[in-house]
Short mmCIF file of C-alpha atoms in Angstrom, two decimals:
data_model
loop_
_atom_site.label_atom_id
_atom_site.label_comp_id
_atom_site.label_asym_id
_atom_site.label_seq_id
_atom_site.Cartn_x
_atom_site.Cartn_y
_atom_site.Cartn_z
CA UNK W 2 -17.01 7.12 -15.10
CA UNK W 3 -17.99 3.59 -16.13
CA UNK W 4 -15.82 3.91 -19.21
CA UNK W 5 -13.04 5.09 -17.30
CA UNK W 6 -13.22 1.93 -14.80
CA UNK W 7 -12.94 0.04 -18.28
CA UNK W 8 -10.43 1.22 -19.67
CA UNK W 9 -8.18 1.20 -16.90
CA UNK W 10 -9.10 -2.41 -16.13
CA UNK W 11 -6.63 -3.76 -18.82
CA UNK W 12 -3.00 -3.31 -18.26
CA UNK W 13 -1.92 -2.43 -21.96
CA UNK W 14 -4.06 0.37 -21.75
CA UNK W 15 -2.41 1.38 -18.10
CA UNK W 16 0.54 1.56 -20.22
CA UNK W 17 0.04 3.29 -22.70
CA UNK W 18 -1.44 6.17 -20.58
CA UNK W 19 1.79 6.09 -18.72
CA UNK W 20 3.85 6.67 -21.91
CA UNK W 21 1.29 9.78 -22.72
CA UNK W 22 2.18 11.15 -19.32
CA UNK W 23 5.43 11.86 -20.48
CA UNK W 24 3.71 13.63 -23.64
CA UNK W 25 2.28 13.39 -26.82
CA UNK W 26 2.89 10.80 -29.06
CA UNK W 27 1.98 9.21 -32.33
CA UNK W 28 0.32 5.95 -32.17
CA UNK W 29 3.56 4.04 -34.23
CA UNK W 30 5.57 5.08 -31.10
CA UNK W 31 2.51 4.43 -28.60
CA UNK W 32 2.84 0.62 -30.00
CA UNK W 33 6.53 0.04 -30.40
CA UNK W 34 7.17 -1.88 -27.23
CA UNK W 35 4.20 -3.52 -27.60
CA UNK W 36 4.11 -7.24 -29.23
CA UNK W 37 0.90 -6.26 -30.77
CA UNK W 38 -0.31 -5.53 -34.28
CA UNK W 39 -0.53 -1.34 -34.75
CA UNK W 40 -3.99 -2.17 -35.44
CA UNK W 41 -4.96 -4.15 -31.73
CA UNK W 42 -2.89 -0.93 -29.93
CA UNK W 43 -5.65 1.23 -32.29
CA UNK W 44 -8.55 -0.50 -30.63
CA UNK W 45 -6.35 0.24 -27.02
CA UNK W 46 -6.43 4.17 -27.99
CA UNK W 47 -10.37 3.88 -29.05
CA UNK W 48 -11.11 2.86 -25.99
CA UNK W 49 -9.24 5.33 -23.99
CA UNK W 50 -10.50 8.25 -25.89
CA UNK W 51 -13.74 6.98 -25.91
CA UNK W 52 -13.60 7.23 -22.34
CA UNK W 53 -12.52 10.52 -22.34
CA UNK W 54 -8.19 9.73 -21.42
CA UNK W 55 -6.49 10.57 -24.32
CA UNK W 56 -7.34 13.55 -27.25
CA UNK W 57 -6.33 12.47 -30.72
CA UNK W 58 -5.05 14.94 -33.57
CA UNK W 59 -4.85 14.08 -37.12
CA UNK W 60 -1.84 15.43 -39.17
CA UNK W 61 -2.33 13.69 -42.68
CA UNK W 62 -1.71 9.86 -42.09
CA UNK W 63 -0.34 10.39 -38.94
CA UNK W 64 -2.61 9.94 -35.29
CA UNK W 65 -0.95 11.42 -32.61
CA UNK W 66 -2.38 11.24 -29.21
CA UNK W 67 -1.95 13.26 -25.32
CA UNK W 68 -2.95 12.22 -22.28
CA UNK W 69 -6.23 13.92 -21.15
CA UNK W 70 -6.07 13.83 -17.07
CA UNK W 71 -9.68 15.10 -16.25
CA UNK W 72 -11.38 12.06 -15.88
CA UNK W 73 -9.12 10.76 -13.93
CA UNK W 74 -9.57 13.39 -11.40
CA UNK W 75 -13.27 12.29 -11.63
CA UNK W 76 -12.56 8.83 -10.84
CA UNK W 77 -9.78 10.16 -8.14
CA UNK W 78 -12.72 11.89 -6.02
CA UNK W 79 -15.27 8.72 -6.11
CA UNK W 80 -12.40 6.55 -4.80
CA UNK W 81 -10.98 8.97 -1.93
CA UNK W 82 -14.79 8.72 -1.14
CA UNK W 83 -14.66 5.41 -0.57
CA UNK W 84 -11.47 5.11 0.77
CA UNK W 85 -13.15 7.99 4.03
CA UNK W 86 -16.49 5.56 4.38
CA UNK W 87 -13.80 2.53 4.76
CA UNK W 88 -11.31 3.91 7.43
CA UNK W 89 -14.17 5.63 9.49
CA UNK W 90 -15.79 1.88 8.95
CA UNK W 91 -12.45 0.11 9.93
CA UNK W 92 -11.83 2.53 12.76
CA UNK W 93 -14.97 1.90 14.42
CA UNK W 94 -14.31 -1.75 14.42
CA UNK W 95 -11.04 -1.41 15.75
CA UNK W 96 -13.02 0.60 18.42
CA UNK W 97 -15.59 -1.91 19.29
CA UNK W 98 -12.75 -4.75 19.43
CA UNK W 99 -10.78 -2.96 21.73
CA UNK W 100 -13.48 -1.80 23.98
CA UNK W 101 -14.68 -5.97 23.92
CA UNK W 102 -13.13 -7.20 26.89
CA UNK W 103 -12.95 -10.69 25.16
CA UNK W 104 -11.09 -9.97 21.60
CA UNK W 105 -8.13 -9.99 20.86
CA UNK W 106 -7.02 -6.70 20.57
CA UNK W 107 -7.62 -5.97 24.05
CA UNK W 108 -6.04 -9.29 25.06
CA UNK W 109 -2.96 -8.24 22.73
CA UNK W 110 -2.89 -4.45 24.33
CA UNK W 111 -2.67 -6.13 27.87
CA UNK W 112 0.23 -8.23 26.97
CA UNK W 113 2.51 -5.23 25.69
#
């Protein structure tokens, strides 16, 4: 999951996973908007299919490349984790602050 956290951390590489989700392409097209060499958006598709998001296939000279949505599944689950331990967290402070006679909140739900 590490290099899944990694690759997503850089926004050209956000991008390009964005144009896979619309289906497979070859690496020329993956680069085109891009005001990068072909070879900097190669090192961009090493990294994601090192990390498991994106399957290469070699036809001759030409790399073409899909999006591979597993691991992001993966990293779906470990954040909707998180995301449960924070609310019930949050909520329990909201809780406390409202049963405090002297914070806010409860000032704030006598005034309304």
């Amino acid at each position: 999951m590490d290099r899944v956290f990694h690759a997503l951390a850089d926004p050209t590489r956000r991008a390009l996973l964005e144009r896979l989700a619309a289906g497979e392409r070859k690496v020329g097209e993956l680069a085109a908007p891009f005001a990068m060499s072909l070879a900097a958006v190669s090192k961009h598709v090493r990294v994601l299919e090192q990390a498991g998001l994106l399957e290469r296939r070699i036809e001759g000279r030409t790399h073409y490349c899909r999006l591979r949505p597993e691991p992001l599944a993966e990293a779906e689950q470990w954040l909707n984790f998180y995301e449960g331990f924070w609310d019930a967290r949050l909520n329990a402070l909201e809780a406390a602050l409202k049963a405090d006679p002297g914070s806010e909140l409860t000032k704030e739900g006598q005034d309304g």
